[in-house]
Tab-separated table of C-alpha atoms in Angstrom:
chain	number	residue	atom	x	y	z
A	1	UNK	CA	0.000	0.000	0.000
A	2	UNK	CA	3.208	2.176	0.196
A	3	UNK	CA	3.689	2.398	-2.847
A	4	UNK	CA	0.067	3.169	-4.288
A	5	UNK	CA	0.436	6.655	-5.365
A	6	UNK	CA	3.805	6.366	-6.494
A	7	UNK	CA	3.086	6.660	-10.405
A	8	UNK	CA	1.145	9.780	-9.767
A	9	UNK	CA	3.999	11.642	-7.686
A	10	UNK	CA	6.372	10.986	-10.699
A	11	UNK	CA	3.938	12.759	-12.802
A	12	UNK	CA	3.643	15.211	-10.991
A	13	UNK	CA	7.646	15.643	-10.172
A	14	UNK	CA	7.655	15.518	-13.760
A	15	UNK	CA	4.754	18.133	-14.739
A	16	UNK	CA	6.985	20.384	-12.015
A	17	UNK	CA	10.019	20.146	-13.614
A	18	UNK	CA	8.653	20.893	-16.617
A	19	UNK	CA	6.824	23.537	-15.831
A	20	UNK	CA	10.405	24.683	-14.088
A	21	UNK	CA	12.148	24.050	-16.637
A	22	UNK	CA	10.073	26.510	-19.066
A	23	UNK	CA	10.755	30.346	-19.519
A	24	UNK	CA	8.365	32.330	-17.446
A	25	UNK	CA	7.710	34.436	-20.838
A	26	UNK	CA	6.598	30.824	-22.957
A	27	UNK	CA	4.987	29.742	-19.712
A	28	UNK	CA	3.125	33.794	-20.245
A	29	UNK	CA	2.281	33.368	-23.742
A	30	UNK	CA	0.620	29.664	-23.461
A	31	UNK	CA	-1.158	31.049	-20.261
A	32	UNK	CA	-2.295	34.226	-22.267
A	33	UNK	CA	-2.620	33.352	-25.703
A	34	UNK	CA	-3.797	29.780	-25.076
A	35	UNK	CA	-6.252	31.259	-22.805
A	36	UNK	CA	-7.576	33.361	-25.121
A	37	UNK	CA	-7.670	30.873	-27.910
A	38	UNK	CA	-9.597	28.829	-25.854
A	39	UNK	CA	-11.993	31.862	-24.821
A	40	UNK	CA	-12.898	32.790	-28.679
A	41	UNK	CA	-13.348	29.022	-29.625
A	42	UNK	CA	-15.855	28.146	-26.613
A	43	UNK	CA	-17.399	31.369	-27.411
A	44	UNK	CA	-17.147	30.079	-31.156
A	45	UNK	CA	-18.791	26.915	-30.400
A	46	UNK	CA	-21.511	28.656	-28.085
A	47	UNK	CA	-23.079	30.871	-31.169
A	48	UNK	CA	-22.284	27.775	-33.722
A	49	UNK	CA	-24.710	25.448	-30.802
A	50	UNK	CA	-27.435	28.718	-30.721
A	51	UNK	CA	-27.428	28.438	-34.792
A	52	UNK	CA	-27.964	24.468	-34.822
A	53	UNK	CA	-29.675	24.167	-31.825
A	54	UNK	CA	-33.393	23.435	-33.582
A	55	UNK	CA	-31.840	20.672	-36.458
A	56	UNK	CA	-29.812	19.304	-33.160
A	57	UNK	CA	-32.358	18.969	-30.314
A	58	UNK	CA	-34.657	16.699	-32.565
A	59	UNK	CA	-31.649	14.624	-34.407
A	60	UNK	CA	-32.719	11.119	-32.765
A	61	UNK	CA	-29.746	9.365	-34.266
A	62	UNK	CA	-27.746	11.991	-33.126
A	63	UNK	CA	-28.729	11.409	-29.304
A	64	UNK	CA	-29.268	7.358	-29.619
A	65	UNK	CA	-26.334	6.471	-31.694
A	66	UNK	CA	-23.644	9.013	-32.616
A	67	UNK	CA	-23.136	10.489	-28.944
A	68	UNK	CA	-22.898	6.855	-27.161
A	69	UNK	CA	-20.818	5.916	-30.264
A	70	UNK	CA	-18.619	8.758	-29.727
A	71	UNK	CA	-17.868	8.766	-26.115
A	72	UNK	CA	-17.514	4.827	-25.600
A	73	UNK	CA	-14.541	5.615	-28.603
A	74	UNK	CA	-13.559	8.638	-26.538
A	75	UNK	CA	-13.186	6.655	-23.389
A	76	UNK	CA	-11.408	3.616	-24.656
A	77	UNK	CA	-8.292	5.661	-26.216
A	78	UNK	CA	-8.116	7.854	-22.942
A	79	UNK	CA	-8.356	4.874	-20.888
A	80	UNK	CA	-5.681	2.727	-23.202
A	81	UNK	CA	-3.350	5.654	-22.930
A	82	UNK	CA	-3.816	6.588	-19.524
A	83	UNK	CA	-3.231	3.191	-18.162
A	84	UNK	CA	-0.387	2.684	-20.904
A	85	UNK	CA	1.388	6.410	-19.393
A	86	UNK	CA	0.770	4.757	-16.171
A	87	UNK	CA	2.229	1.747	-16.990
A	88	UNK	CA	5.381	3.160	-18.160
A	89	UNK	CA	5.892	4.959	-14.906
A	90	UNK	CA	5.352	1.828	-12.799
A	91	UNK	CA	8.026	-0.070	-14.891
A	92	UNK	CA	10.304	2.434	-15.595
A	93	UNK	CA	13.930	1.034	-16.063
A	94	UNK	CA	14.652	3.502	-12.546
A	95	UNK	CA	12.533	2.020	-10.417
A	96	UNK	CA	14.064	-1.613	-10.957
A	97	UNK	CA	15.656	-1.732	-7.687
A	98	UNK	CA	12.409	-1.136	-5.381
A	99	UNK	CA	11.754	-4.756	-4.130
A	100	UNK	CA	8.200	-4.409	-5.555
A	101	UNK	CA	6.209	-7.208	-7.327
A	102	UNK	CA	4.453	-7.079	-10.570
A	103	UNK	CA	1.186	-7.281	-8.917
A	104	UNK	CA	2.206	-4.301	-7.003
A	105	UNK	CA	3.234	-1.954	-10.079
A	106	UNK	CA	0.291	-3.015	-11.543
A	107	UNK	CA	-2.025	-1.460	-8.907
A	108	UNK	CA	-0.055	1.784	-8.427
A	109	UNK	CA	-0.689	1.997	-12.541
A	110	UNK	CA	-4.280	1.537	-11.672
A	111	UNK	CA	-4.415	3.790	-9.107
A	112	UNK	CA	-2.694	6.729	-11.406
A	113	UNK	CA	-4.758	5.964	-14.448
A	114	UNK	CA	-8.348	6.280	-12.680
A	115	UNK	CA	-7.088	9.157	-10.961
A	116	UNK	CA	-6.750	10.796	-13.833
A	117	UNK	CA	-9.441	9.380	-15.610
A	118	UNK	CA	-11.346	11.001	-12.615
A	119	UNK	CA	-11.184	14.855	-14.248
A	120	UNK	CA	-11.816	13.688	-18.011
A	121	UNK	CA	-15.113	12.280	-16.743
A	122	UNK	CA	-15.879	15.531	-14.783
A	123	UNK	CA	-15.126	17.609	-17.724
A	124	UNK	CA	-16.764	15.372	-20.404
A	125	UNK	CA	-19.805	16.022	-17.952
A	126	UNK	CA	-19.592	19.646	-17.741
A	127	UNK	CA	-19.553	19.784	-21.590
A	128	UNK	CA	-21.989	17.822	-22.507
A	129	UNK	CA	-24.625	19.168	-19.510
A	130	UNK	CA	-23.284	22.803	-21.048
A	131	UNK	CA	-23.995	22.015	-25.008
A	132	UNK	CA	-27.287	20.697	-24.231
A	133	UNK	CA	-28.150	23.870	-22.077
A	134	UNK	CA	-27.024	26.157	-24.828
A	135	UNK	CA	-29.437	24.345	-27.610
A	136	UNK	CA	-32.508	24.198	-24.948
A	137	UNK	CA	-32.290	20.591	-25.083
A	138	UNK	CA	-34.647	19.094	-22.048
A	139	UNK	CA	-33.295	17.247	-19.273
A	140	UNK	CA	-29.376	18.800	-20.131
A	141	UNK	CA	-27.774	17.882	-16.642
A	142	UNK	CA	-29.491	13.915	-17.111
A	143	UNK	CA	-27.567	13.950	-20.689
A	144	UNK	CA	-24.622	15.122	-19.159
A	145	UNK	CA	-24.476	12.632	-16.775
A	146	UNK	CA	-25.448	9.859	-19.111
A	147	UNK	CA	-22.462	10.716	-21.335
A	148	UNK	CA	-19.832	10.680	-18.624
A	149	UNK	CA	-20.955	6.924	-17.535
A	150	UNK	CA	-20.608	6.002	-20.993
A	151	UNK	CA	-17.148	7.187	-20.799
A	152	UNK	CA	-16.271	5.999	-17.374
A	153	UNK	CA	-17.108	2.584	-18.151
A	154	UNK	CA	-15.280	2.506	-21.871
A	155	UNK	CA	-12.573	3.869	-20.094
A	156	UNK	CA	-12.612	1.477	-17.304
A	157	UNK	CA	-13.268	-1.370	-19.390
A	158	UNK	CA	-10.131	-0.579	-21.811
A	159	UNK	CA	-7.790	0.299	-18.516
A	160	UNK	CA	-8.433	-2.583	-17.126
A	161	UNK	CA	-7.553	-4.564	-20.571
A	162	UNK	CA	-4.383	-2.748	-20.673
A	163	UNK	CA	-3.411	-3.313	-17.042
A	164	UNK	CA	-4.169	-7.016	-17.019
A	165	UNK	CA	-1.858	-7.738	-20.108
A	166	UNK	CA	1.455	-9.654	-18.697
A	167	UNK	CA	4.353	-7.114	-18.773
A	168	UNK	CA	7.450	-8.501	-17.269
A	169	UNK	CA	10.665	-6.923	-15.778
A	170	UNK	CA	12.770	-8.311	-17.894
A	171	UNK	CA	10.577	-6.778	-21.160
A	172	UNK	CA	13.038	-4.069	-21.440
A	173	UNK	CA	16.264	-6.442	-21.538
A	174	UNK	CA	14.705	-8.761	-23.844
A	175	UNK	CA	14.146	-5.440	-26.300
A	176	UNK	CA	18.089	-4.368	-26.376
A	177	UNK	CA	19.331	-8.004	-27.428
A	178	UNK	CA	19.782	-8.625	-31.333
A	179	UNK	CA	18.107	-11.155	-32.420
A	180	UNK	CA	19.219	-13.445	-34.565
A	181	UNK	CA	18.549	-12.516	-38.500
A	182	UNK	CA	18.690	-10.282	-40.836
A	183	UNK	CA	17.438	-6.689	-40.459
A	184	UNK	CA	14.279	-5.661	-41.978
A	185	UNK	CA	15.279	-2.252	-42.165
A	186	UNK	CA	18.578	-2.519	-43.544
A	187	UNK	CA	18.514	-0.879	-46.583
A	188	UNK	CA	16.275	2.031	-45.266
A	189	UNK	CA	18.071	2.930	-41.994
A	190	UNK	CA	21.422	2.981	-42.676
A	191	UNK	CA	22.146	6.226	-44.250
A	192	UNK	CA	23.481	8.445	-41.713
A	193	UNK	CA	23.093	9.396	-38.686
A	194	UNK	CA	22.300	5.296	-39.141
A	195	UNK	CA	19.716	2.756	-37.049
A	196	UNK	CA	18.042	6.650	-36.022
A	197	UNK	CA	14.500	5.311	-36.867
A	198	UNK	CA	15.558	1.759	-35.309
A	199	UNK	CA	16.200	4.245	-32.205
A	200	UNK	CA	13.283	6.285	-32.378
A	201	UNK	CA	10.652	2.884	-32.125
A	202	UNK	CA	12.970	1.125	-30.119
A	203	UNK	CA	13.404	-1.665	-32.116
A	204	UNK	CA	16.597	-3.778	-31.799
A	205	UNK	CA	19.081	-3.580	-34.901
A	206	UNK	CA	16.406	-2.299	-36.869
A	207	UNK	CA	14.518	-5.904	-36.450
A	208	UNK	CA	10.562	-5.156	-36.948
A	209	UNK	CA	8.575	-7.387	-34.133
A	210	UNK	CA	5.238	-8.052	-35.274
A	211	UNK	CA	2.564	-7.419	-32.822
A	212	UNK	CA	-1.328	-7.821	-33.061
A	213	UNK	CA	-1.513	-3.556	-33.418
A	214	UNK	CA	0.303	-3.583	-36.607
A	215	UNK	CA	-1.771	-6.156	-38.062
A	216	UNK	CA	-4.666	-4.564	-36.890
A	217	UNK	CA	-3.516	-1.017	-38.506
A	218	UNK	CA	-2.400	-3.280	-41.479
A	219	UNK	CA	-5.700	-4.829	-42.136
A	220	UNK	CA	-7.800	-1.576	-41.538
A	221	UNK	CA	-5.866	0.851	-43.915
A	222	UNK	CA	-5.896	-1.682	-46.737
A	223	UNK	CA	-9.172	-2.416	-46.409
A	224	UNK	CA	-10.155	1.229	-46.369
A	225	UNK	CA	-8.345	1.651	-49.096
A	226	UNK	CA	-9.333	-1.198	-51.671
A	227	UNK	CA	-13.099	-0.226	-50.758
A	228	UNK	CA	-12.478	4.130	-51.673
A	229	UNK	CA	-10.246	2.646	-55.105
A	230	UNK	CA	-13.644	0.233	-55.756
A	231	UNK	CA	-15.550	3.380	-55.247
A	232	UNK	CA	-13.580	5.249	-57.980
A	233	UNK	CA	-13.480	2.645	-60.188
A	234	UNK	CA	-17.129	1.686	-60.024
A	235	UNK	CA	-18.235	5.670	-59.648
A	236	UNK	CA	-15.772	6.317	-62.801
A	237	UNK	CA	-14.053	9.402	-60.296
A	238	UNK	CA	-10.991	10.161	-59.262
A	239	UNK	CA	-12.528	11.608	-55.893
A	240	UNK	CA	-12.737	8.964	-53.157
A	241	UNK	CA	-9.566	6.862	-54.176
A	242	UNK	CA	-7.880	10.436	-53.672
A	243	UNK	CA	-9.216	11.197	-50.577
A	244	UNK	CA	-8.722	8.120	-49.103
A	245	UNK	CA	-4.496	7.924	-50.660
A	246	UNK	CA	-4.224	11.822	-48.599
A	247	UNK	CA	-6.056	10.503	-45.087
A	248	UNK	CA	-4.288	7.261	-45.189
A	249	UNK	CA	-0.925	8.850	-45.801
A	250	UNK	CA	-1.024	11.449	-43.345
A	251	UNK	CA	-2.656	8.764	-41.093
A	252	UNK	CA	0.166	6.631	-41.531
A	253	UNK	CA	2.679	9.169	-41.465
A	254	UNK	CA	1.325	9.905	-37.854
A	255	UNK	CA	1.130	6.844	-36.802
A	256	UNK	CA	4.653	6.168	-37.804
A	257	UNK	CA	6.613	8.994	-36.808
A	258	UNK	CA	8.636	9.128	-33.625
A	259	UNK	CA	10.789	12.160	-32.448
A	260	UNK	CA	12.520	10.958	-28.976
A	261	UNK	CA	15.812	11.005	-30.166
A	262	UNK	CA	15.560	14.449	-30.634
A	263	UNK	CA	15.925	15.087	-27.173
A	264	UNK	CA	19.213	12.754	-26.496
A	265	UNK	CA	21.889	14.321	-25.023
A	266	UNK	CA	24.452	12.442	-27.443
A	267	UNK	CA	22.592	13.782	-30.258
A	268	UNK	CA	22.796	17.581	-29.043
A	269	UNK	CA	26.796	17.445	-28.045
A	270	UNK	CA	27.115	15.846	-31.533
A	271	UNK	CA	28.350	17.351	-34.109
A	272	UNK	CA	25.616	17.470	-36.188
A	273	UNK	CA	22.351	20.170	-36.441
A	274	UNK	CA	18.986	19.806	-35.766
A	275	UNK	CA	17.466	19.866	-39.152
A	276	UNK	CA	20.111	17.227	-40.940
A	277	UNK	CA	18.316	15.143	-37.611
A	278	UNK	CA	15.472	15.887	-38.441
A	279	UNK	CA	15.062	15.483	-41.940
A	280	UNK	CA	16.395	12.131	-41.312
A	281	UNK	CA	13.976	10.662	-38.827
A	282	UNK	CA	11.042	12.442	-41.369
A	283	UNK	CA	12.670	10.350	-44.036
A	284	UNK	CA	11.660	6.707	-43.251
A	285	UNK	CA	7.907	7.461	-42.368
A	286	UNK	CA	7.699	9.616	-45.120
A	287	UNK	CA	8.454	6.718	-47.208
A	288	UNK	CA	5.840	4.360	-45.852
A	289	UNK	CA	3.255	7.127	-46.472
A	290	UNK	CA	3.849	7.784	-50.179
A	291	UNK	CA	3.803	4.152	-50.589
A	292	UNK	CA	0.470	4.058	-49.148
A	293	UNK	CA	-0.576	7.030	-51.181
A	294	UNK	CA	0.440	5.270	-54.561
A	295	UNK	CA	-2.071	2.757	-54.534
A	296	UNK	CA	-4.981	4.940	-54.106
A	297	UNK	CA	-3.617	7.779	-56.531
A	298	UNK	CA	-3.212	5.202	-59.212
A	299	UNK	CA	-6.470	3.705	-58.641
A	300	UNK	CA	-8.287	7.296	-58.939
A	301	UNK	CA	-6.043	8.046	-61.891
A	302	UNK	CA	-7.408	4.980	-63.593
A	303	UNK	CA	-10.680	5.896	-62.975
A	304	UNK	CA	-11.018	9.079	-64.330
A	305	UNK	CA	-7.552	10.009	-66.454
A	306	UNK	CA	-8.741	13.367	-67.689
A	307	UNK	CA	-8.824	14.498	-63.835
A	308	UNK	CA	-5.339	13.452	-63.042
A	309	UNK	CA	-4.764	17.272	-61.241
A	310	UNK	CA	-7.295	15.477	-57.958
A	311	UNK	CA	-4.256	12.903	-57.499
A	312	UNK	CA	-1.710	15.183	-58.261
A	313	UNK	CA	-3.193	17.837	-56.054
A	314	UNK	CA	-3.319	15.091	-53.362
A	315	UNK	CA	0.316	14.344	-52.976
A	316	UNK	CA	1.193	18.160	-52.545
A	317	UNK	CA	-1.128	18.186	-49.950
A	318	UNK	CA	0.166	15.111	-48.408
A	319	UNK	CA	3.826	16.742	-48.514
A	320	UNK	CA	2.300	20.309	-46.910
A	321	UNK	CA	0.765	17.803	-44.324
A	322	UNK	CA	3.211	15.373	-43.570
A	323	UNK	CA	5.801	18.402	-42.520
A	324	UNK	CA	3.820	20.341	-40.986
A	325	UNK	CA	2.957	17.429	-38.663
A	326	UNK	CA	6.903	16.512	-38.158
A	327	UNK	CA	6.558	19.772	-37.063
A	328	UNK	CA	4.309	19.467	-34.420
A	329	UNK	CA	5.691	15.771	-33.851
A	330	UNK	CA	9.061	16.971	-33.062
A	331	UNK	CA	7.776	20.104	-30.676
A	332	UNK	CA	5.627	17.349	-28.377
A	333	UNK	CA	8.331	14.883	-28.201
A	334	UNK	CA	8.099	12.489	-26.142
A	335	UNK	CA	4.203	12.759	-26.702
A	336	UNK	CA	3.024	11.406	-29.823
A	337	UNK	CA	-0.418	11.262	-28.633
A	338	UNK	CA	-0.820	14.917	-28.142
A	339	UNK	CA	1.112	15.706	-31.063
A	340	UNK	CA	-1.681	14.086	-32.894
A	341	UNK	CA	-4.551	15.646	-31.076
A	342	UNK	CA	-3.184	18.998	-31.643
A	343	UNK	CA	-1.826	18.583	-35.573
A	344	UNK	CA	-5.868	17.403	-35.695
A	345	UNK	CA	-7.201	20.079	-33.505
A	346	UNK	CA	-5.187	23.073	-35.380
A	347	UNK	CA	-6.454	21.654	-38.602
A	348	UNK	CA	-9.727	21.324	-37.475
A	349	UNK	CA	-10.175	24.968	-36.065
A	350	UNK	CA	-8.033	25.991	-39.360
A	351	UNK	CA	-10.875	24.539	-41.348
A	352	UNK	CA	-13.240	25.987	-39.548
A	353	UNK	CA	-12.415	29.235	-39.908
A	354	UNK	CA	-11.714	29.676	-43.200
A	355	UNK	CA	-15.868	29.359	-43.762
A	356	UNK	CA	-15.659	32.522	-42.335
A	357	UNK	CA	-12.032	34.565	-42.595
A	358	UNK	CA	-11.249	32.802	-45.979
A	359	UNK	CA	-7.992	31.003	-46.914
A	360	UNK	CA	-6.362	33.957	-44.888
A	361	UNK	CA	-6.165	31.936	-42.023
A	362	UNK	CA	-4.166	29.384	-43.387
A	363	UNK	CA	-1.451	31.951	-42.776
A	364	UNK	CA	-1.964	31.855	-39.238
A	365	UNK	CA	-1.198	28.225	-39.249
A	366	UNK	CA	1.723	28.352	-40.887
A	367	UNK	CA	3.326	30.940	-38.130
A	368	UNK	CA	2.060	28.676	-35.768
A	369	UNK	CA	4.215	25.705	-37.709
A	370	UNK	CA	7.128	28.052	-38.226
A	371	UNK	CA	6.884	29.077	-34.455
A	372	UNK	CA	7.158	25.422	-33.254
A	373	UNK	CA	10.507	24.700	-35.249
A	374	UNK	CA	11.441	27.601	-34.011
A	375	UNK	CA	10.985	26.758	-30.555
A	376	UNK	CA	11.921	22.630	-31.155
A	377	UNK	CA	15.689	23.679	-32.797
A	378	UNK	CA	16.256	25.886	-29.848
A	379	UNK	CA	15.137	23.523	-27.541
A	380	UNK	CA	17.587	20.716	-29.749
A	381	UNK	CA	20.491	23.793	-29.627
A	382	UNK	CA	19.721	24.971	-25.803
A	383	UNK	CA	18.889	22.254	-23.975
């Protein structure tokens, strides 16, 4: 019972030391300008809600479907990454030398991830009980409640998947020895600084181990993409097959890119800069995307040859995409996940706007882009 909070005092020693660790003028500007961001889009979403409240308050699918749908979703990914944060904390290489038994990290992982599953509940509450009082809709504090059981209990249910699942001390040794073979990723990981991506998903001499996940992701993407290329070809357009070539590429691109060795101390007393670093841990998944990509551009091409600008116009966009999310992938870190969240969430409000401002704003997102490398090769330079 000692050591039950344990994973939630490293957080927070680490959220301290972050926080410590940032300029009091940054840790000004996010305060200020993030606060005031988040002050025009609530007040954003508020007049949007007073517009749609009519067509929303009698959607029935809406309410019975897409809402449950949404927050059981919602509540298994913060519930598998919670208890996976946790997780890491409570085997951390460190903490090796506590005389503490896998049952016991296990629990203190538990106890960390519920805890702070606790406030994403509260606020999922207070959001929903809010929206529905905005569009009139009856009973708004019931629906609020409603959707932050739904959540709980996703969010439960995929914690407790994630904490039962064996993970052994030894895990991490087993990782760092070579197995026996030939490496996968030979030919596309050895130009130099070599093995970086090998390094980055901590994969011994560049060996790929096939897991359950990568099937999964595997099986999904191609299956998404033969159906939007059967689409084009049946539909005689170049439209889906497109679409479907830039989502999955970004998609993958995301999914594949890993930034951690950005932040290695041999790396920044090396002799060599941030962006030749960089450009070389870009380089591997933007290889697997534009693979992916090919296969949908040529079916869409096929389809409709006159309109081969919608494929073309595709893989520029992919390009804009795919660095502007290294970007953002190499200012979060060690935090894919909210490197993801807020690539999305900037492109999302980016979108949004430009209903309204026009294709003005997409200026404003490219300062924010060019003010994250900004602050990620100082951070690479400074320490």
């Amino acid at each position: 019972m000692r050591h039950g909070r344990l994973v939630l005092i490293l957080l927070w020693r680490e959220l301290v030391a972050g926080l410590r660790a940032t300029r009091r003028r940054d840790l000004a500007w996010i305060a200020l300008g993030g606060g005031g961001l988040l002050a025009y889009a609530i007040a954003d979403i508020v007049i949007a809600l007073h517009a749609a409240g009519p067509k929303l308050r009698h959607d029935q699918l809406l309410w019975m479907l897409g809402l449950p749908i949404t927050f059981a979703a919602l509540g298994c990914l913060g519930g598998n990454a919670m208890s996976r944060l946790c997780l890491s904390r409570a085997f951390a290489p460190f903490l090796k030398a506590l005389p503490v038994a896998s049952a016991e990290r296990r629990r203190m992982a538990a106890v960390g991830a519920f805890a702070l599953g606790l406030p994403l509940t509260l606020m999922i509450a207070t959001a929903v009980g809010f929206a529905c009082a905005v569009i009139g809709k009856p009973l708004a504090p019931a629906w609020g409640l409603g959707a932050a059981i739904l959540f709980a209990l996703s969010f439960a249910t995929a914690a407790f998947w994630r904490l039962r699942r064996p993970r052994l001390l030894v895990d991490a040794a087993a990782s760092e020895a070579a197995p026996v073979g030939k490496p996968w990723l030979r030919r596309f990981d050895r130009a130099r600084p070599s093995w970086l991506s090998s390094w980055a998903w901590k994969l011994p001499a560049g060996h790929i181990r096939p897991s359950w996940k990568l099937a999964a992701a595997s099986l999904l993407l191609g299956l998404a993409t033969i159906l939007a290329a059967w689409v084009s070809l049946a539909g005689r357009t170049a439209g889906p097959a497109a679409v479907a070539g830039l989502a999955g590429g970004i998609l993958v691109f995301m999914l594949s890119l890993r930034c951690q060795p950005l932040g290695s101390p041999v790396l920044r007393t090396a002799p060599i800069g941030f962006t030749r670093v960089w450009l070389r841990l870009v380089r591997l998944p933007l290889q697997l995307s534009l693979a992916f990509f090919l296969l949908p551009a040529g079916a869409a091409l096929a389809a409709e040859p006159s309109a081969w600008s919608v494929p073309v116009a595709s893989g520029l966009w992919l390009l804009v995409l795919n660095g502007a999310y290294a970007v953002f992938g190499a200012y979060f870190l060690n935090a894919p996940f909210a490197a993801m969240l807020s690539f999305v969430g900037a492109l999302a409000y980016a979108g949004y706007e430009t209903f309204e401002y026009g294709r003005t704003v997409l200026i404003g997102l490219a300062a924010l882009v060019f003010f994250l490398w900004h602050r990620t090769r100082q951070r690479y330079r400074n320490g």
